[in-house]
Coordinates of C-alpha atoms and ligand atoms in Angstrom, one line a residue:
M15 CA 20.1 -4.8 14.4
L16 CA 21.4 -1.3 14.4
R17 CA 21.9 0.2 11.0
L18 CA 24.5 2.8 10.7
H19 CA 24.4 5.5 8.1
G20 CA 27.4 7.4 6.9
I21 CA 27.4 11.1 7.4
N22 CA 25.5 12.9 4.7
T23 CA 27.5 15.8 3.5
R24 CA 24.5 17.2 1.7
P25 CA 21.8 17.6 4.3
D26 CA 19.5 19.4 1.9
S27 CA 19.7 16.7 -0.8
H28 CA 16.7 14.7 -2.0
E29 CA 18.3 11.6 -0.5
A30 CA 18.7 13.2 2.9
F31 CA 15.1 14.3 3.0
Q32 CA 13.9 10.9 1.7
S33 CA 15.9 9.3 4.6
A34 CA 14.3 11.7 7.1
R35 CA 10.8 11.0 5.7
D36 CA 11.4 7.3 5.9
S37 CA 12.6 7.6 9.5
L38 CA 9.6 9.7 10.4
E39 CA 7.2 7.2 8.8
H40 CA 9.0 4.3 10.6
C41 CA 8.6 6.3 13.9
R42 CA 4.9 6.9 13.3
T43 CA 4.1 3.3 12.4
S44 CA 6.5 1.3 14.7
H45 CA 6.9 3.2 17.9
L46 CA 3.9 3.1 20.2
K47 CA 5.1 6.1 22.2
C48 CA 5.4 8.1 19.0
Q49 CA 1.7 7.7 18.0
S50 CA -0.4 10.8 17.6
P51 CA -1.8 11.9 21.0
G52 CA -5.1 12.7 19.3
P53 CA -7.0 15.9 18.4
G54 CA -6.9 17.2 21.9
Y55 CA -3.3 18.1 21.4
T56 CA -3.8 20.2 18.3
P57 CA -2.8 23.7 19.0
R58 CA -5.1 26.7 18.4
F59 CA -3.1 28.0 15.5
L60 CA -0.8 26.4 13.0
I61 CA 1.0 27.7 10.0
S62 CA -0.2 26.0 6.8
I63 CA 2.3 25.6 4.1
W64 CA 1.9 25.1 0.4
K65 CA 4.0 25.4 -2.7
I66 CA 3.2 26.7 -6.1
D67 CA 5.9 26.1 -8.7
D68 CA 9.0 26.8 -6.7
A69 CA 7.5 29.3 -4.3
Y70 CA 6.5 28.6 -0.8
H71 CA 3.4 30.1 0.6
C72 CA 2.1 30.1 4.1
R73 CA -0.5 31.6 6.4
L74 CA -1.6 31.3 10.0
Q75 CA -4.6 29.0 10.3
L76 CA -7.1 28.5 13.1
C77 CA -6.9 24.7 13.7
S78 CA -10.7 24.5 14.3
T79 CA -11.1 25.4 10.6
L80 CA -9.1 22.4 9.4
G81 CA -12.3 20.4 9.3
S82 CA -10.9 17.1 10.5
A83 CA -11.5 15.3 13.8
E84 CA -8.2 13.5 13.3
A85 CA -5.1 15.0 14.8
V86 CA -3.1 17.1 12.3
S87 CA 0.5 16.2 11.8
Y88 CA 2.7 19.2 12.2
A89 CA 6.3 20.1 12.9
T90 CA 7.3 22.4 15.7
S91 CA 10.1 25.0 15.9
S92 CA 11.0 26.8 19.0
Y93 CA 14.0 29.1 19.3
C94 CA 15.3 32.1 21.1
W95 CA 13.1 35.0 20.0
G96 CA 16.0 37.5 20.3
N97 CA 15.2 41.2 20.3
A98 CA 11.8 42.8 20.4
H99 CA 11.7 43.2 16.6
Q100 CA 11.7 39.5 16.0
F101 CA 9.0 38.2 13.6
R102 CA 5.9 37.2 15.5
T103 CA 2.2 37.4 15.5
T104 CA 0.6 40.2 17.5
T105 CA -3.0 41.5 17.8
S106 CA -2.1 44.1 15.2
N107 CA -1.0 41.7 12.5
L108 CA -3.1 38.6 13.3
D109 CA -5.7 39.2 10.6
R110 CA -2.9 39.7 8.1
H111 CA -1.2 36.5 9.1
L112 CA -4.5 34.6 8.9
E113 CA -4.6 35.7 5.2
S114 CA -1.0 35.3 4.3
I115 CA 2.5 35.2 5.8
V116 CA 4.9 36.4 3.1
F117 CA 7.6 33.8 2.9
H118 CA 10.5 36.0 1.9
Q119 CA 9.7 38.4 4.8
L120 CA 10.3 35.6 7.3
P121 CA 13.8 35.5 9.0
P122 CA 16.1 32.9 7.5
T123 CA 15.6 30.5 10.4
L124 CA 11.9 30.5 10.0
Q125 CA 12.2 30.2 6.2
D126 CA 14.3 27.1 6.8
A127 CA 11.7 25.7 9.2
V128 CA 9.0 26.1 6.6
V129 CA 11.1 24.5 3.9
V130 CA 12.2 21.5 6.1
T131 CA 8.6 21.0 7.2
Y132 CA 7.4 20.9 3.6
K133 CA 10.2 18.6 2.5
L134 CA 9.4 16.2 5.4
G135 CA 6.0 15.8 3.8
L136 CA 4.2 17.8 6.5
R137 CA 1.9 20.8 5.7
Y138 CA 1.6 22.4 9.1
L139 CA 4.2 24.0 11.3
W140 CA 3.9 25.4 14.8
I141 CA 6.4 28.2 15.7
D142 CA 5.9 29.7 19.1
A143 CA 6.5 33.3 18.2
V144 CA 4.1 33.1 15.3
C145 CA 1.4 30.8 16.7
K146 CA 1.3 31.6 20.4
S147 CA 1.8 35.3 20.8
S148 CA -0.6 37.6 22.4
L149 CA -3.6 37.1 20.1
K150 CA -7.0 38.5 19.9
E151 CA -9.3 37.3 22.7
E152 CA -11.9 36.0 20.4
Y153 CA -9.5 33.3 19.3
L154 CA -8.4 32.4 22.8
Ligands
ZN16 ZN1 9.5 7.2 17.3

């Protein structure tokens, strides 16, 4: 039976995120096609996210350092990069991003992606401009 939900006028509310987490969990546990494809599909880099008090923190992380053979659950965000000054990882800032990506220096769209990922209960995020740019050869 199809369950219809009313339109939530507060998409950032606790109830809205609880509903999204429930749907994600239902998808993971009930849909065969939505099962994790396995560790072979883990990208080389992910953004790890954590929260201390009310502040979000993140850094780029080499997935081979995650220390788990199991596939890591992560969200993805892909968007139009826009102009050349868009926030992204390059060879010149890779080491800095591996140490820390300052949350408040992210553009609003990427800040939203970090917050939504965290509130969905996920701790890793893949953003093409940040995780896939021209990176040092030793990591490729
Ligand atoms: Zn599904």
